[in-house]
């Protein structure tokens, strides 16, 4: 575990200042390749994923986030984010007339969920899903990184134990990760691009399904720009629509550090029951 991260308010203001939503620049959407790619072995699938998604080191983006609780309850917001492979993330979500509603920060060692309206910061040293007895949930930084980067660490992908699975409309690359968790990336056999991901725990229980609904090309890198993240255990789905993604911007190290503001409660996420999606 790394030492306690810290930052100043002026650094955060500077970093997020460059992420203010502006007129979105439309990126070319990815078209089917002229030739159908070969996906016969795990190595074939890994090479396709690395070629499409593996070049990017960092990402800045803004856009819309919508949390769906059942069929009729939807909570829209806007967001800005920064991401750096393999495990650093900062995402801040806003609603009209509210400074911001929550901030999710991962420095690669621990994750924080800060909710200013509650003057509370939840620390999660495992960076997994934050759950509460009354159904409260916070989507993990790991899941958001998987959704946006598709492959968080291209080098680990190359060496990961894997096998090929097949369905009628997709080819799956099943990966066994550290700790026994499973990840299956399903590729479109016509394009070789990721169609969806399934993240499961070591018991094989699905924790998140990521569906890639639209992808764009920026600096020879494929960027998912319309994503749905389904959390089946909680009957919640989150839609992320990004605009004007910036590939490989320079991001200062302090951007992923977090020190709770003065008079902020600090709670371990696993010990609380906060349903912040419903705020």
C-alpha atoms as an extended CHARMM CRD file, in Angstrom:
* protein
*
       279  EXT
         1         1  UNK       CA              0.0000000000        0.0000000000        0.0000000000  PROA      1               0.0000000000
         2         2  UNK       CA              1.3330000000        3.4040000000       -0.8730000000  PROA      2               0.0000000000
         3         3  UNK       CA              1.5950000000        6.3130000000        1.5220000000  PROA      3               0.0000000000
         4         4  UNK       CA             -1.4740000000        8.5200000000        2.1040000000  PROA      4               0.0000000000
         5         5  UNK       CA             -2.0930000000       10.5730000000       -1.0700000000  PROA      5               0.0000000000
         6         6  UNK       CA             -2.5910000000       14.3210000000       -0.8690000000  PROA      6               0.0000000000
         7         7  UNK       CA             -3.2940000000       17.2690000000       -3.1110000000  PROA      7               0.0000000000
         8         8  UNK       CA             -4.1790000000       20.9200000000       -2.9680000000  PROA      8               0.0000000000
         9         9  UNK       CA             -7.4620000000       22.4490000000       -4.0520000000  PROA      9               0.0000000000
        10        10  UNK       CA             -5.6800000000       24.5770000000       -6.6120000000  PROA      10              0.0000000000
        11        11  UNK       CA             -4.2350000000       21.5090000000       -8.3610000000  PROA      11              0.0000000000
        12        12  UNK       CA             -7.6540000000       19.9040000000       -8.6380000000  PROA      12              0.0000000000
        13        13  UNK       CA             -9.1820000000       23.1370000000       -9.9120000000  PROA      13              0.0000000000
        14        14  UNK       CA             -6.4450000000       23.3650000000      -12.5270000000  PROA      14              0.0000000000
        15        15  UNK       CA             -6.8110000000       19.7650000000      -13.6490000000  PROA      15              0.0000000000
        16        16  UNK       CA            -10.5890000000       19.8190000000      -13.9020000000  PROA      16              0.0000000000
        17        17  UNK       CA            -10.5470000000       23.2520000000      -15.4720000000  PROA      17              0.0000000000
        18        18  UNK       CA             -9.1050000000       21.7690000000      -18.6380000000  PROA      18              0.0000000000
        19        19  UNK       CA            -11.9210000000       19.2120000000      -18.6710000000  PROA      19              0.0000000000
        20        20  UNK       CA            -14.8320000000       21.6260000000      -18.8480000000  PROA      20              0.0000000000
        21        21  UNK       CA            -17.4190000000       20.5610000000      -21.3610000000  PROA      21              0.0000000000
        22        22  UNK       CA            -17.0420000000       22.3970000000      -24.6580000000  PROA      22              0.0000000000
        23        23  UNK       CA            -18.4370000000       21.9150000000      -28.1350000000  PROA      23              0.0000000000
        24        24  UNK       CA            -17.9480000000       18.2260000000      -28.7420000000  PROA      24              0.0000000000
        25        25  UNK       CA            -15.7840000000       17.2480000000      -31.6710000000  PROA      25              0.0000000000
        26        26  UNK       CA            -17.3370000000       14.3870000000      -33.5560000000  PROA      26              0.0000000000
        27        27  UNK       CA            -14.9240000000       11.4790000000      -33.9650000000  PROA      27              0.0000000000
        28        28  UNK       CA            -15.1150000000        8.9900000000      -36.8100000000  PROA      28              0.0000000000
        29        29  UNK       CA            -16.9850000000        5.9220000000      -35.6760000000  PROA      29              0.0000000000
        30        30  UNK       CA            -15.2990000000        2.6010000000      -36.2480000000  PROA      30              0.0000000000
        31        31  UNK       CA            -16.4050000000        0.8090000000      -39.4070000000  PROA      31              0.0000000000
        32        32  UNK       CA            -16.1610000000       -2.9070000000      -40.1620000000  PROA      32              0.0000000000
        33        33  UNK       CA            -12.8110000000       -3.9740000000      -41.5620000000  PROA      33              0.0000000000
        34        34  UNK       CA            -12.6770000000       -5.1120000000      -45.2120000000  PROA      34              0.0000000000
        35        35  UNK       CA            -11.4410000000       -8.5480000000      -44.1850000000  PROA      35              0.0000000000
        36        36  UNK       CA            -12.8460000000      -10.6890000000      -41.4190000000  PROA      36              0.0000000000
        37        37  UNK       CA            -10.1740000000      -11.0560000000      -38.7060000000  PROA      37              0.0000000000
        38        38  UNK       CA             -8.8650000000      -14.4420000000      -37.6690000000  PROA      38              0.0000000000
        39        39  UNK       CA             -9.7660000000      -15.3580000000      -34.0820000000  PROA      39              0.0000000000
        40        40  UNK       CA             -8.8270000000      -18.9930000000      -33.6290000000  PROA      40              0.0000000000
        41        41  UNK       CA             -6.5800000000      -18.8560000000      -30.5660000000  PROA      41              0.0000000000
        42        42  UNK       CA             -6.2730000000      -16.7580000000      -27.3970000000  PROA      42              0.0000000000
        43        43  UNK       CA             -3.1970000000      -15.1430000000      -28.9390000000  PROA      43              0.0000000000
        44        44  UNK       CA             -5.2570000000      -14.0270000000      -31.9530000000  PROA      44              0.0000000000
        45        45  UNK       CA             -7.8020000000      -12.3590000000      -29.6700000000  PROA      45              0.0000000000
        46        46  UNK       CA             -5.1410000000      -10.7180000000      -27.5060000000  PROA      46              0.0000000000
        47        47  UNK       CA             -3.3350000000       -9.2840000000      -30.5290000000  PROA      47              0.0000000000
        48        48  UNK       CA             -6.5730000000       -7.8100000000      -31.8890000000  PROA      48              0.0000000000
        49        49  UNK       CA             -7.3920000000       -6.1970000000      -28.5440000000  PROA      49              0.0000000000
        50        50  UNK       CA             -3.8970000000       -4.7820000000      -28.0810000000  PROA      50              0.0000000000
        51        51  UNK       CA             -3.8450000000       -3.4390000000      -31.6360000000  PROA      51              0.0000000000
        52        52  UNK       CA             -7.2000000000       -1.6750000000      -31.2090000000  PROA      52              0.0000000000
        53        53  UNK       CA             -7.0430000000       -0.5420000000      -27.5700000000  PROA      53              0.0000000000
        54        54  UNK       CA             -3.5100000000       -1.0600000000      -26.3000000000  PROA      54              0.0000000000
        55        55  UNK       CA             -1.7560000000        2.0900000000      -27.5510000000  PROA      55              0.0000000000
        56        56  UNK       CA             -3.5200000000        4.5270000000      -25.2470000000  PROA      56              0.0000000000
        57        57  UNK       CA             -1.6880000000        5.4580000000      -22.0300000000  PROA      57              0.0000000000
        58        58  UNK       CA             -4.0720000000        8.0660000000      -20.6310000000  PROA      58              0.0000000000
        59        59  UNK       CA             -7.4670000000        9.5810000000      -21.3760000000  PROA      59              0.0000000000
        60        60  UNK       CA             -9.4700000000       12.6960000000      -20.5660000000  PROA      60              0.0000000000
        61        61  UNK       CA            -13.1520000000       12.9260000000      -21.4180000000  PROA      61              0.0000000000
        62        62  UNK       CA            -16.4320000000       14.5080000000      -20.4450000000  PROA      62              0.0000000000
        63        63  UNK       CA            -19.9710000000       13.4210000000      -21.1310000000  PROA      63              0.0000000000
        64        64  UNK       CA            -23.2160000000       12.1420000000      -19.6830000000  PROA      64              0.0000000000
        65        65  UNK       CA            -23.8370000000        9.4760000000      -17.0700000000  PROA      65              0.0000000000
        66        66  UNK       CA            -27.2520000000        7.9760000000      -16.4030000000  PROA      66              0.0000000000
        67        67  UNK       CA            -27.9880000000        5.6000000000      -13.5530000000  PROA      67              0.0000000000
        68        68  UNK       CA            -30.9860000000        3.3550000000      -14.1500000000  PROA      68              0.0000000000
        69        69  UNK       CA            -32.7360000000        1.8070000000      -11.1520000000  PROA      69              0.0000000000
        70        70  UNK       CA            -35.4290000000       -0.4580000000      -12.5340000000  PROA      70              0.0000000000
        71        71  UNK       CA            -37.4880000000        0.3790000000      -15.5920000000  PROA      71              0.0000000000
        72        72  UNK       CA            -38.7340000000        3.8450000000      -14.6660000000  PROA      72              0.0000000000
        73        73  UNK       CA            -36.2220000000        5.4460000000      -12.2980000000  PROA      73              0.0000000000
        74        74  UNK       CA            -33.3380000000        7.2150000000      -14.0280000000  PROA      74              0.0000000000
        75        75  UNK       CA            -30.7710000000        9.6060000000      -12.5500000000  PROA      75              0.0000000000
        76        76  UNK       CA            -28.9430000000       11.6590000000      -15.2280000000  PROA      76              0.0000000000
        77        77  UNK       CA            -25.8160000000       13.7150000000      -14.6160000000  PROA      77              0.0000000000
        78        78  UNK       CA            -22.7800000000       15.0180000000      -16.4520000000  PROA      78              0.0000000000
        79        79  UNK       CA            -19.2070000000       14.0070000000      -15.7020000000  PROA      79              0.0000000000
        80        80  UNK       CA            -15.5590000000       14.7390000000      -16.3230000000  PROA      80              0.0000000000
        81        81  UNK       CA            -12.8690000000       12.1140000000      -15.9400000000  PROA      81              0.0000000000
        82        82  UNK       CA             -9.1890000000       11.3590000000      -16.1930000000  PROA      82              0.0000000000
        83        83  UNK       CA             -7.7590000000        7.8660000000      -16.5910000000  PROA      83              0.0000000000
        84        84  UNK       CA             -4.2430000000        6.4960000000      -16.6620000000  PROA      84              0.0000000000
        85        85  UNK       CA             -3.3680000000        2.8820000000      -17.2510000000  PROA      85              0.0000000000
        86        86  UNK       CA             -3.3700000000        0.5150000000      -15.5530000000  PROA      86              0.0000000000
        87        87  UNK       CA             -5.3580000000        1.5570000000      -12.4770000000  PROA      87              0.0000000000
        88        88  UNK       CA             -5.6470000000        5.3260000000      -11.9550000000  PROA      88              0.0000000000
        89        89  UNK       CA             -8.9550000000        7.1430000000      -12.3040000000  PROA      89              0.0000000000
        90        90  UNK       CA            -10.6510000000       10.3570000000      -11.2500000000  PROA      90              0.0000000000
        91        91  UNK       CA            -14.3330000000       10.8610000000      -12.1010000000  PROA      91              0.0000000000
        92        92  UNK       CA            -16.5220000000       13.7300000000      -10.9230000000  PROA      92              0.0000000000
        93        93  UNK       CA            -20.2780000000       13.8150000000      -11.5780000000  PROA      93              0.0000000000
        94        94  UNK       CA            -22.4750000000       16.9320000000      -11.6220000000  PROA      94              0.0000000000
        95        95  UNK       CA            -26.1430000000       17.8710000000      -11.6810000000  PROA      95              0.0000000000
        96        96  UNK       CA            -27.6810000000       21.2970000000      -12.4060000000  PROA      96              0.0000000000
        97        97  UNK       CA            -27.4820000000       23.7520000000       -9.4960000000  PROA      97              0.0000000000
        98        98  UNK       CA            -25.2240000000       21.3640000000       -7.5420000000  PROA      98              0.0000000000
        99        99  UNK       CA            -21.4370000000       21.9560000000       -7.3760000000  PROA      99              0.0000000000
       100       100  UNK       CA            -20.9170000000       18.2160000000       -7.8130000000  PROA      100             0.0000000000
       101       101  UNK       CA            -22.6700000000       15.1310000000       -6.4900000000  PROA      101             0.0000000000
       102       102  UNK       CA            -19.8030000000       12.6890000000       -6.0750000000  PROA      102             0.0000000000
       103       103  UNK       CA            -16.1670000000       12.1020000000       -6.8920000000  PROA      103             0.0000000000
       104       104  UNK       CA            -14.5070000000        8.7060000000       -7.3890000000  PROA      104             0.0000000000
       105       105  UNK       CA            -10.7060000000        8.5870000000       -7.1140000000  PROA      105             0.0000000000
       106       106  UNK       CA             -8.2570000000        5.7000000000       -7.5230000000  PROA      106             0.0000000000
       107       107  UNK       CA             -4.5170000000        6.2160000000       -7.1830000000  PROA      107             0.0000000000
       108       108  UNK       CA             -3.7910000000        2.5950000000       -8.0340000000  PROA      108             0.0000000000
       109       109  UNK       CA             -3.5610000000        1.5110000000       -4.4020000000  PROA      109             0.0000000000
       110       110  UNK       CA             -6.8030000000        2.6390000000       -2.7590000000  PROA      110             0.0000000000
       111       111  UNK       CA            -10.0870000000        4.1590000000       -3.8700000000  PROA      111             0.0000000000
       112       112  UNK       CA            -12.1080000000        7.0320000000       -2.4410000000  PROA      112             0.0000000000
       113       113  UNK       CA            -15.7420000000        7.9300000000       -2.9570000000  PROA      113             0.0000000000
       114       114  UNK       CA            -16.3560000000       11.5180000000       -1.8120000000  PROA      114             0.0000000000
       115       115  UNK       CA            -19.8970000000       12.8560000000       -1.4260000000  PROA      115             0.0000000000
       116       116  UNK       CA            -19.7760000000       16.5760000000       -0.5640000000  PROA      116             0.0000000000
       117       117  UNK       CA            -23.4650000000       16.8360000000        0.3820000000  PROA      117             0.0000000000
       118       118  UNK       CA            -22.8510000000       14.2850000000        3.1460000000  PROA      118             0.0000000000
       119       119  UNK       CA            -19.4020000000       15.6530000000        4.0510000000  PROA      119             0.0000000000
       120       120  UNK       CA            -18.2940000000       12.0390000000        3.9040000000  PROA      120             0.0000000000
       121       121  UNK       CA            -15.5060000000       10.1760000000        2.1260000000  PROA      121             0.0000000000
       122       122  UNK       CA            -15.6050000000        6.3980000000        1.8420000000  PROA      122             0.0000000000
       123       123  UNK       CA            -12.2510000000        4.6040000000        1.6960000000  PROA      123             0.0000000000
       124       124  UNK       CA            -12.0510000000        1.2980000000       -0.1350000000  PROA      124             0.0000000000
       125       125  UNK       CA             -8.6130000000       -0.2660000000        0.0400000000  PROA      125             0.0000000000
       126       126  UNK       CA             -9.5820000000       -3.1020000000       -2.3070000000  PROA      126             0.0000000000
       127       127  UNK       CA            -11.1710000000       -0.8700000000       -4.9700000000  PROA      127             0.0000000000
       128       128  UNK       CA            -14.0420000000       -3.3140000000       -5.3620000000  PROA      128             0.0000000000
       129       129  UNK       CA            -17.7470000000       -2.5060000000       -5.2870000000  PROA      129             0.0000000000
       130       130  UNK       CA            -18.8410000000       -0.6050000000       -2.1850000000  PROA      130             0.0000000000
       131       131  UNK       CA            -21.9380000000       -2.2980000000       -0.8060000000  PROA      131             0.0000000000
       132       132  UNK       CA            -24.2990000000       -1.6140000000        2.0530000000  PROA      132             0.0000000000
       133       133  UNK       CA            -26.8880000000       -3.6570000000        3.9190000000  PROA      133             0.0000000000
       134       134  UNK       CA            -29.7600000000       -1.5770000000        2.5380000000  PROA      134             0.0000000000
       135       135  UNK       CA            -28.7080000000       -2.0080000000       -1.0720000000  PROA      135             0.0000000000
       136       136  UNK       CA            -26.3560000000        0.9510000000       -1.3420000000  PROA      136             0.0000000000
       137       137  UNK       CA            -23.7390000000        0.5630000000       -4.0490000000  PROA      137             0.0000000000
       138       138  UNK       CA            -20.9100000000        2.4590000000       -5.6530000000  PROA      138             0.0000000000
       139       139  UNK       CA            -19.5280000000        1.2270000000       -8.9330000000  PROA      139             0.0000000000
       140       140  UNK       CA            -15.8560000000        0.3740000000       -8.6820000000  PROA      140             0.0000000000
       141       141  UNK       CA            -12.9910000000        2.2650000000      -10.2810000000  PROA      141             0.0000000000
       142       142  UNK       CA            -11.7860000000       -1.0480000000      -11.6990000000  PROA      142             0.0000000000
       143       143  UNK       CA            -15.0600000000       -1.5150000000      -13.5860000000  PROA      143             0.0000000000
       144       144  UNK       CA            -14.9960000000        2.0020000000      -15.0500000000  PROA      144             0.0000000000
       145       145  UNK       CA            -11.3860000000        1.5520000000      -16.1820000000  PROA      145             0.0000000000
       146       146  UNK       CA            -12.3100000000       -1.7820000000      -17.7710000000  PROA      146             0.0000000000
       147       147  UNK       CA            -15.2430000000       -0.1280000000      -19.5330000000  PROA      147             0.0000000000
       148       148  UNK       CA            -13.2650000000        2.7890000000      -20.9680000000  PROA      148             0.0000000000
       149       149  UNK       CA             -9.8670000000        1.1880000000      -21.6060000000  PROA      149             0.0000000000
       150       150  UNK       CA            -11.2060000000       -2.3240000000      -22.4120000000  PROA      150             0.0000000000
       151       151  UNK       CA             -7.8270000000       -3.7520000000      -21.3880000000  PROA      151             0.0000000000
       152       152  UNK       CA             -6.3300000000       -2.0360000000      -18.3570000000  PROA      152             0.0000000000
       153       153  UNK       CA             -2.8290000000       -3.4980000000      -18.7050000000  PROA      153             0.0000000000
       154       154  UNK       CA             -1.7640000000       -4.7260000000      -22.1810000000  PROA      154             0.0000000000
       155       155  UNK       CA              1.4020000000       -6.3680000000      -20.8030000000  PROA      155             0.0000000000
       156       156  UNK       CA             -0.5260000000       -8.4440000000      -18.2750000000  PROA      156             0.0000000000
       157       157  UNK       CA             -3.0420000000       -9.3590000000      -20.9560000000  PROA      157             0.0000000000
       158       158  UNK       CA             -0.2990000000      -10.9580000000      -23.0530000000  PROA      158             0.0000000000
       159       159  UNK       CA              0.7650000000      -13.2430000000      -20.1820000000  PROA      159             0.0000000000
       160       160  UNK       CA             -2.6250000000      -13.9750000000      -18.6110000000  PROA      160             0.0000000000
       161       161  UNK       CA             -3.9310000000      -17.5780000000      -18.6060000000  PROA      161             0.0000000000
       162       162  UNK       CA             -6.7180000000      -17.6650000000      -21.1500000000  PROA      162             0.0000000000
       163       163  UNK       CA             -8.9360000000      -19.7090000000      -23.4100000000  PROA      163             0.0000000000
       164       164  UNK       CA            -11.3500000000      -19.1370000000      -26.2780000000  PROA      164             0.0000000000
       165       165  UNK       CA            -15.1190000000      -19.4790000000      -25.9820000000  PROA      165             0.0000000000
       166       166  UNK       CA            -17.5960000000      -19.2470000000      -28.8320000000  PROA      166             0.0000000000
       167       167  UNK       CA            -21.1690000000      -18.0960000000      -29.3040000000  PROA      167             0.0000000000
       168       168  UNK       CA            -23.1390000000      -17.6300000000      -32.4950000000  PROA      168             0.0000000000
       169       169  UNK       CA            -22.4180000000      -13.9080000000      -32.7190000000  PROA      169             0.0000000000
       170       170  UNK       CA            -19.2000000000      -13.4700000000      -30.7130000000  PROA      170             0.0000000000
       171       171  UNK       CA            -15.8490000000      -14.9790000000      -29.7770000000  PROA      171             0.0000000000
       172       172  UNK       CA            -14.9150000000      -14.8090000000      -26.1040000000  PROA      172             0.0000000000
       173       173  UNK       CA            -11.4660000000      -14.4480000000      -24.5720000000  PROA      173             0.0000000000
       174       174  UNK       CA            -11.7190000000      -15.7960000000      -21.0240000000  PROA      174             0.0000000000
       175       175  UNK       CA             -9.0190000000      -14.5670000000      -18.6460000000  PROA      175             0.0000000000
       176       176  UNK       CA             -8.2130000000      -15.8200000000      -15.1540000000  PROA      176             0.0000000000
       177       177  UNK       CA             -6.9370000000      -12.8810000000      -13.1350000000  PROA      177             0.0000000000
       178       178  UNK       CA             -5.0430000000      -12.5700000000       -9.8630000000  PROA      178             0.0000000000
       179       179  UNK       CA             -7.0730000000      -13.9090000000       -6.9610000000  PROA      179             0.0000000000
       180       180  UNK       CA             -9.0980000000      -16.1970000000       -9.2250000000  PROA      180             0.0000000000
       181       181  UNK       CA            -11.5160000000      -13.6150000000      -10.6170000000  PROA      181             0.0000000000
       182       182  UNK       CA            -12.6960000000      -14.1830000000      -14.1850000000  PROA      182             0.0000000000
       183       183  UNK       CA            -13.0130000000      -11.7220000000      -17.0330000000  PROA      183             0.0000000000
       184       184  UNK       CA            -14.4150000000      -12.5940000000      -20.4500000000  PROA      184             0.0000000000
       185       185  UNK       CA            -14.0390000000      -10.1350000000      -23.3170000000  PROA      185             0.0000000000
       186       186  UNK       CA            -16.4010000000      -10.9360000000      -26.1760000000  PROA      186             0.0000000000
       187       187  UNK       CA            -15.2030000000       -9.8280000000      -29.6100000000  PROA      187             0.0000000000
       188       188  UNK       CA            -17.2840000000       -9.1200000000      -32.6970000000  PROA      188             0.0000000000
       189       189  UNK       CA            -16.0400000000      -11.7240000000      -35.2110000000  PROA      189             0.0000000000
       190       190  UNK       CA            -16.6090000000       -9.2960000000      -38.1030000000  PROA      190             0.0000000000
       191       191  UNK       CA            -14.5020000000       -6.4220000000      -36.7260000000  PROA      191             0.0000000000
       192       192  UNK       CA            -12.3410000000       -7.8990000000      -33.9860000000  PROA      192             0.0000000000
       193       193  UNK       CA            -13.5350000000       -5.1330000000      -31.6370000000  PROA      193             0.0000000000
       194       194  UNK       CA            -14.8090000000       -5.6760000000      -28.1120000000  PROA      194             0.0000000000
       195       195  UNK       CA            -18.5820000000       -6.1450000000      -28.0260000000  PROA      195             0.0000000000
       196       196  UNK       CA            -18.9760000000       -6.7110000000      -24.2900000000  PROA      196             0.0000000000
       197       197  UNK       CA            -17.1690000000       -7.8100000000      -21.1410000000  PROA      197             0.0000000000
       198       198  UNK       CA            -18.2800000000       -9.9810000000      -18.2690000000  PROA      198             0.0000000000
       199       199  UNK       CA            -16.5780000000       -9.5650000000      -14.8840000000  PROA      199             0.0000000000
       200       200  UNK       CA            -17.0940000000      -12.3600000000      -12.3520000000  PROA      200             0.0000000000
       201       201  UNK       CA            -15.7570000000      -13.0910000000       -8.8750000000  PROA      201             0.0000000000
       202       202  UNK       CA            -13.7330000000      -16.1570000000       -7.9410000000  PROA      202             0.0000000000
       203       203  UNK       CA            -16.9550000000      -18.1390000000       -7.4300000000  PROA      203             0.0000000000
       204       204  UNK       CA            -18.0010000000      -17.3250000000      -10.9890000000  PROA      204             0.0000000000
       205       205  UNK       CA            -20.8320000000      -14.9860000000       -9.9450000000  PROA      205             0.0000000000
       206       206  UNK       CA            -21.2780000000      -12.1560000000      -12.4510000000  PROA      206             0.0000000000
       207       207  UNK       CA            -20.5240000000       -8.7680000000      -10.8830000000  PROA      207             0.0000000000
       208       208  UNK       CA            -20.6730000000       -6.5270000000      -13.9440000000  PROA      208             0.0000000000
       209       209  UNK       CA            -21.4530000000       -6.7780000000      -17.6360000000  PROA      209             0.0000000000
       210       210  UNK       CA            -20.0930000000       -4.0520000000      -19.9140000000  PROA      210             0.0000000000
       211       211  UNK       CA            -21.7690000000       -3.5580000000      -23.2940000000  PROA      211             0.0000000000
       212       212  UNK       CA            -20.0240000000       -1.4650000000      -25.9660000000  PROA      212             0.0000000000
       213       213  UNK       CA            -22.7510000000        0.2420000000      -27.9860000000  PROA      213             0.0000000000
       214       214  UNK       CA            -20.6110000000        2.6810000000      -29.9900000000  PROA      214             0.0000000000
       215       215  UNK       CA            -16.8710000000        3.1720000000      -30.4850000000  PROA      215             0.0000000000
       216       216  UNK       CA            -14.7980000000        5.8830000000      -32.1530000000  PROA      216             0.0000000000
       217       217  UNK       CA            -11.2930000000        6.2040000000      -33.5650000000  PROA      217             0.0000000000
       218       218  UNK       CA             -8.8760000000        8.7660000000      -32.1210000000  PROA      218             0.0000000000
       219       219  UNK       CA             -5.1070000000        8.7690000000      -32.7720000000  PROA      219             0.0000000000
       220       220  UNK       CA             -5.2020000000        5.1940000000      -34.1060000000  PROA      220             0.0000000000
       221       221  UNK       CA             -6.8490000000        4.0990000000      -30.8580000000  PROA      221             0.0000000000
       222       222  UNK       CA            -10.3950000000        2.8020000000      -30.5470000000  PROA      222             0.0000000000
       223       223  UNK       CA            -12.2870000000        4.6010000000      -27.7630000000  PROA      223             0.0000000000
       224       224  UNK       CA            -15.6610000000        3.3770000000      -26.4550000000  PROA      224             0.0000000000
       225       225  UNK       CA            -17.9970000000        6.3890000000      -26.4860000000  PROA      225             0.0000000000
       226       226  UNK       CA            -21.3480000000        4.7930000000      -25.5900000000  PROA      226             0.0000000000
       227       227  UNK       CA            -21.2010000000        2.1440000000      -22.8860000000  PROA      227             0.0000000000
       228       228  UNK       CA            -23.7240000000        0.4040000000      -20.6590000000  PROA      228             0.0000000000
       229       229  UNK       CA            -22.5230000000       -1.1570000000      -17.4050000000  PROA      229             0.0000000000
       230       230  UNK       CA            -24.9880000000       -3.6190000000      -15.8680000000  PROA      230             0.0000000000
       231       231  UNK       CA            -24.6470000000       -4.6710000000      -12.2170000000  PROA      231             0.0000000000
       232       232  UNK       CA            -26.8540000000       -7.7840000000      -12.1040000000  PROA      232             0.0000000000
       233       233  UNK       CA            -26.5600000000       -8.4000000000       -8.3630000000  PROA      233             0.0000000000
       234       234  UNK       CA            -28.0040000000       -4.9390000000       -7.6820000000  PROA      234             0.0000000000
       235       235  UNK       CA            -30.4100000000       -4.5630000000      -10.6120000000  PROA      235             0.0000000000
       236       236  UNK       CA            -28.6880000000       -1.3130000000      -11.5780000000  PROA      236             0.0000000000
       237       237  UNK       CA            -27.2650000000       -0.1780000000      -14.8970000000  PROA      237             0.0000000000
       238       238  UNK       CA            -25.0860000000        2.8320000000      -15.7010000000  PROA      238             0.0000000000
       239       239  UNK       CA            -24.8150000000        4.3840000000      -19.1500000000  PROA      239             0.0000000000
       240       240  UNK       CA            -21.6980000000        6.4150000000      -19.9930000000  PROA      240             0.0000000000
       241       241  UNK       CA            -21.6250000000        8.5700000000      -23.1180000000  PROA      241             0.0000000000
       242       242  UNK       CA            -18.3310000000       10.3680000000      -23.6560000000  PROA      242             0.0000000000
       243       243  UNK       CA            -17.6610000000       13.3560000000      -25.8910000000  PROA      243             0.0000000000
       244       244  UNK       CA            -14.4390000000       14.8870000000      -27.1870000000  PROA      244             0.0000000000
       245       245  UNK       CA            -12.0870000000       12.2300000000      -25.7450000000  PROA      245             0.0000000000
       246       246  UNK       CA             -8.4350000000       13.2710000000      -25.5160000000  PROA      246             0.0000000000
       247       247  UNK       CA             -5.9760000000       10.4050000000      -25.9490000000  PROA      247             0.0000000000
       248       248  UNK       CA             -2.6130000000       10.4670000000      -24.1390000000  PROA      248             0.0000000000
       249       249  UNK       CA             -2.7940000000       13.9240000000      -22.5320000000  PROA      249             0.0000000000
       250       250  UNK       CA             -0.1870000000       14.8120000000      -19.9350000000  PROA      250             0.0000000000
       251       251  UNK       CA             -1.7310000000       14.3060000000      -16.4900000000  PROA      251             0.0000000000
       252       252  UNK       CA              0.1970000000       15.3330000000      -13.3590000000  PROA      252             0.0000000000
       253       253  UNK       CA              0.6510000000       12.6410000000      -10.7210000000  PROA      253             0.0000000000
       254       254  UNK       CA             -1.1540000000       14.7970000000       -8.1470000000  PROA      254             0.0000000000
       255       255  UNK       CA             -4.3460000000       14.5330000000      -10.2060000000  PROA      255             0.0000000000
       256       256  UNK       CA             -4.9690000000       11.0450000000       -8.7950000000  PROA      256             0.0000000000
       257       257  UNK       CA             -4.2370000000       11.9040000000       -5.1700000000  PROA      257             0.0000000000
       258       258  UNK       CA             -6.9550000000       12.6020000000       -2.6470000000  PROA      258             0.0000000000
       259       259  UNK       CA             -7.0560000000       14.1990000000        0.7890000000  PROA      259             0.0000000000
       260       260  UNK       CA            -10.5340000000       14.6030000000        2.2850000000  PROA      260             0.0000000000
       261       261  UNK       CA            -11.4670000000       18.2490000000        2.9120000000  PROA      261             0.0000000000
       262       262  UNK       CA            -11.5680000000       19.6010000000        6.4550000000  PROA      262             0.0000000000
       263       263  UNK       CA            -14.5580000000       18.4170000000        8.5360000000  PROA      263             0.0000000000
       264       264  UNK       CA            -15.1180000000       15.3780000000        6.3090000000  PROA      264             0.0000000000
       265       265  UNK       CA            -16.0370000000       12.0360000000        7.8740000000  PROA      265             0.0000000000
       266       266  UNK       CA            -13.9340000000        9.1010000000        6.6850000000  PROA      266             0.0000000000
       267       267  UNK       CA            -15.6460000000        5.7100000000        6.6630000000  PROA      267             0.0000000000
       268       268  UNK       CA            -14.6410000000        2.3150000000        5.3470000000  PROA      268             0.0000000000
       269       269  UNK       CA            -16.9660000000        1.6050000000        2.4470000000  PROA      269             0.0000000000
       270       270  UNK       CA            -17.5940000000       -1.9890000000        3.4680000000  PROA      270             0.0000000000
       271       271  UNK       CA            -18.9200000000       -0.8880000000        6.8620000000  PROA      271             0.0000000000
       272       272  UNK       CA            -21.5470000000        1.5930000000        5.6960000000  PROA      272             0.0000000000
       273       273  UNK       CA            -24.8750000000        1.5020000000        3.9140000000  PROA      273             0.0000000000
       274       274  UNK       CA            -25.0810000000        4.5540000000        1.6780000000  PROA      274             0.0000000000
       275       275  UNK       CA            -27.2650000000        4.5670000000       -1.4170000000  PROA      275             0.0000000000
       276       276  UNK       CA            -25.6440000000        7.5440000000       -3.1150000000  PROA      276             0.0000000000
       277       277  UNK       CA            -27.1770000000        6.7430000000       -6.5000000000  PROA      277             0.0000000000
       278       278  UNK       CA            -30.5430000000        7.8340000000       -5.0860000000  PROA      278             0.0000000000
       279       279  UNK       CA            -29.4130000000       11.2360000000       -3.8450000000  PROA      279             0.0000000000
